[in-house]
Structures are given as structure tokens and as C-alpha cells.
Amino acid sequence: MKHSPLEITLQDKFLVLHGSSTEAAGAVLRGSVILRLKEAVKLRSLVLKLRGKVDVKWSSAAGPKPDVYHIKKTVLSSSLTILEPQEHFHTLPAGETKYEFEFPFNGDLPETVHTDQGHIYYTLKAVAERSFLLRNIIAKKDVLVKRFSSINNVEDIEPITLMRIFNSDAACHVFVPKKAYGMGETFPIKFKLNPFMDNIHVTRVSCRLTQKVSYGSPNTDKVRSVKQWREIASEQLEGNQLILPVKIPTQGIFFHACDTDYIRTEHEMALKIDFDVNGKQEIGYIRFPFTVAAESSDEFFDVLPPYVPYSSNRMSLVLSPSAGNPCTVEQVENELPSYENIFEIESSPMVFPIKN
């Protein structure tokens, strides 16, 4: 594979929006556009473009000929001219030339989401324009945007303590250290049985994770929800107590929780408890809401520095000293909650039914 002399690098591996769309102050995407040249090159211009797009496709309901809806929308479109087009070409010397950049992100922008039927994603594209006889130099970079819980949202970091009575025969106690964990994380669920009689005991405790993904168009009834579940842990119980290690899968049907205008993902956890009552097998369930976070729980609840408002100029550019003079630069029907003010610069959502 031929190595490109043009590269986009980012300061951080992902951009964090801290809090819900109505409370997140915003963030700044920082990085560099780097040219590594074996010899001097003449450029007509150098431009960096940032785009955020939504592409969601879903059917109205199951059936032989359901309506199919498709939303394609640009939620963010910004451009930064690093080298202005001019009458004479810009001559860049051999070696490395670095241009640092910043793009502000509004707090109400949707985070990056990838599911089976929809995507919300951000990309950077740098174009170094050359003469008409030479091919332009192009570099692309995906930008991962994650939304973390607000530091004011103590619900996700408080432990879950539950007690359920099974057929007036026994009390089941459940303890979970936190409500939210990231994909790939392992955590303990503590289970304890207090029988009210001698002829009842628990043979097995299993953990199920249920996910509901809703697809829809804002302010319309064109919404579809799909529910799926998987058993992610199971152990036999010897005695009346058990610590069940549970790991959130990193692959398969599960996605991190999100709440955008177009895709919403929610989770619920359930303990399936197998009882033996007088030699007869019975089953009970204990269900509770759960959050599959976009990152590990330690990072998810980190306190971020306050956002510093920027001037009316939506973007800024800083050149390195070596760059010369600076330039200006179950299938469930449900309504999907929407943001009041989704950040929008160009295009409006296109929603249209397609008959199969």
C-alpha cells in the first residue's frame, strides 16, 4: 500500500460530550494536518472539512410488504481553509509541515452510533489541491464522539439494592455495585436467598441482558423498536449465597446506550432464578434497568474540565512555527423522544416510504 504524504492526527482517541444534549456544554476537537514531503511541492490550496452524518433505515413493522423508511441527513458541516487559493501556488518545502486545528462541537450534537440499521458518524477530510495536471492529495480520518454521563447524574454510579419475595416462600436479595458499566467490563452481582421454609432452595442463577433499539424520525409516528436479549452469565448455587461474575459482551447484538433523535438504545438486566420447591422446579425473575456505557465505568464518570466558550468564529487554526507565516483560517411500538434543537447547518432530513 502506497504511503500518503498527507495525514490527519487527533489529540485524543475520541471526543467526549459530557451530559445530555440539553446540559452538555460542548467540546473541542483538536488535531493536526501533517504533510511529509520527500521534495518541495506546489499546492494550489489546502482545505480541511468536517462532516457529521445520519444514515438510518428501518421498516414500519414486520410483514410481507412493510413500509421502509430512510433518513439521510448532515448534522454538522464545517470547513477550514489552511492554505487559501491564490494566483501563485504555495510552495511547501521537503520534510514535515504541520498545521494544528480546532473544531468546536456543540453539546447537542448526537454521539457516534453504529447499529444494525443505522449509523451516526463524523469524518475529517483534508484535500491538498495541486495543479490541473496532477492528482490531488487526500487524507481521511474518522472522528469518534462519545457521550458520557453528567457528573450530576448520581443514579448511574449508585449501587442497586433489590429485595423480592418469591411466592411468600423466600426473600431474594440482589446487590449490584453500579447501574452503568462499559462494554467488555466485568462486575459482580451478589445474590442471597432467605428461605421462609426448609423445602425451598435455589439451584441456579442466570443473568440476561435485554436491549431495545428504537429507530425513528423526529416529531413523527414513523418509529420502530426492536428488542433482543442474551444470557450473559449463569452459575449453580450451592447454599444460599452467590457472587455471579457478569461481563458485558463486546461483540454481538449489543450496542452502548444512546438517546438521539434517530436512534435510541436502552437496556434492562434480569436475573432468572431456578427454584426447587418440594422437588418441583419453578422459575422467578428479578428485573432492573441497566446502562451499557460508551466507555469503561471509570472513564465514563471522570470529571471533565469546564468548556471555555469560543468567539463567533466557528473554527480556528494554529500553525507550527516551522510552517511560516500564519494564515486565516420484541418488536415494540413506542414514541422516540427527540431533542428540541438538533444542531443543523445544511440539509433537512429526508424520510420517504419505499414499498417492497
Tab-separated table of N, CA and C in Angstrom, residues 5 7 38 66 145 147 170 198 207 213 220 234-235 297 302 312 330 333:
chain	number	residue	atom	x	y	z
A	5	PRO	N	1.562	11.158	1.633
A	5	PRO	CA	2.333	12.206	2.325
A	5	PRO	C	1.457	13.093	3.209
A	7	GLU	N	-1.517	13.424	6.191
A	7	GLU	CA	-2.071	12.663	7.306
A	7	GLU	C	-2.827	13.597	8.242
A	38	LYS	N	8.973	14.323	0.401
A	38	LYS	CA	10.339	13.949	0.041
A	38	LYS	C	11.048	15.064	-0.731
A	66	PRO	N	-43.866	-4.469	4.312
A	66	PRO	CA	-43.853	-3.305	5.220
A	66	PRO	C	-43.301	-2.074	4.524
A	145	VAL	N	-17.130	10.210	18.524
A	145	VAL	CA	-17.737	11.102	19.514
A	145	VAL	C	-18.523	10.254	20.511
A	147	ARG	N	-20.721	10.183	24.327
A	147	ARG	CA	-21.438	10.984	25.324
A	147	ARG	C	-21.345	10.275	26.664
A	170	ALA	N	-39.866	-17.279	50.117
A	170	ALA	CA	-38.468	-16.901	50.318
A	170	ALA	C	-38.260	-15.466	49.872
A	198	ASP	N	-38.029	-24.901	55.004
A	198	ASP	CA	-36.875	-25.745	54.723
A	198	ASP	C	-36.924	-26.397	53.344
A	207	CYS	N	-28.082	-14.591	34.407
A	207	CYS	CA	-28.238	-13.164	34.130
A	207	CYS	C	-28.527	-12.961	32.657
A	213	VAL	N	-33.672	-1.279	20.774
A	213	VAL	CA	-33.178	-0.235	19.887
A	213	VAL	C	-34.366	0.336	19.126
A	220	THR	N	-42.482	12.566	14.349
A	220	THR	CA	-43.394	11.798	13.511
A	220	THR	C	-43.714	10.490	14.227
A	234	SER	N	-24.211	-17.408	34.083
A	234	SER	CA	-25.049	-18.420	34.729
A	234	SER	C	-24.175	-19.284	35.633
A	235	GLU	N	-24.657	-19.549	36.855
A	235	GLU	CA	-23.912	-20.399	37.785
A	235	GLU	C	-24.881	-21.153	38.679
A	297	SER	N	-16.489	2.174	33.054
A	297	SER	CA	-17.174	2.974	34.076
A	297	SER	C	-16.238	3.980	34.732
A	302	ASP	N	-15.516	10.164	34.831
A	302	ASP	CA	-14.472	11.151	35.055
A	302	ASP	C	-15.044	12.555	34.902
A	312	SER	N	-17.138	34.109	17.972
A	312	SER	CA	-18.119	33.815	16.943
A	312	SER	C	-17.528	33.065	15.766
A	330	GLU	N	-39.553	-6.623	21.690
A	330	GLU	CA	-39.978	-7.644	20.936
A	330	GLU	C	-40.392	-6.781	19.913
A	333	GLU	N	-43.863	-0.998	19.612
A	333	GLU	CA	-44.208	0.312	19.070
A	333	GLU	C	-44.086	1.341	20.185
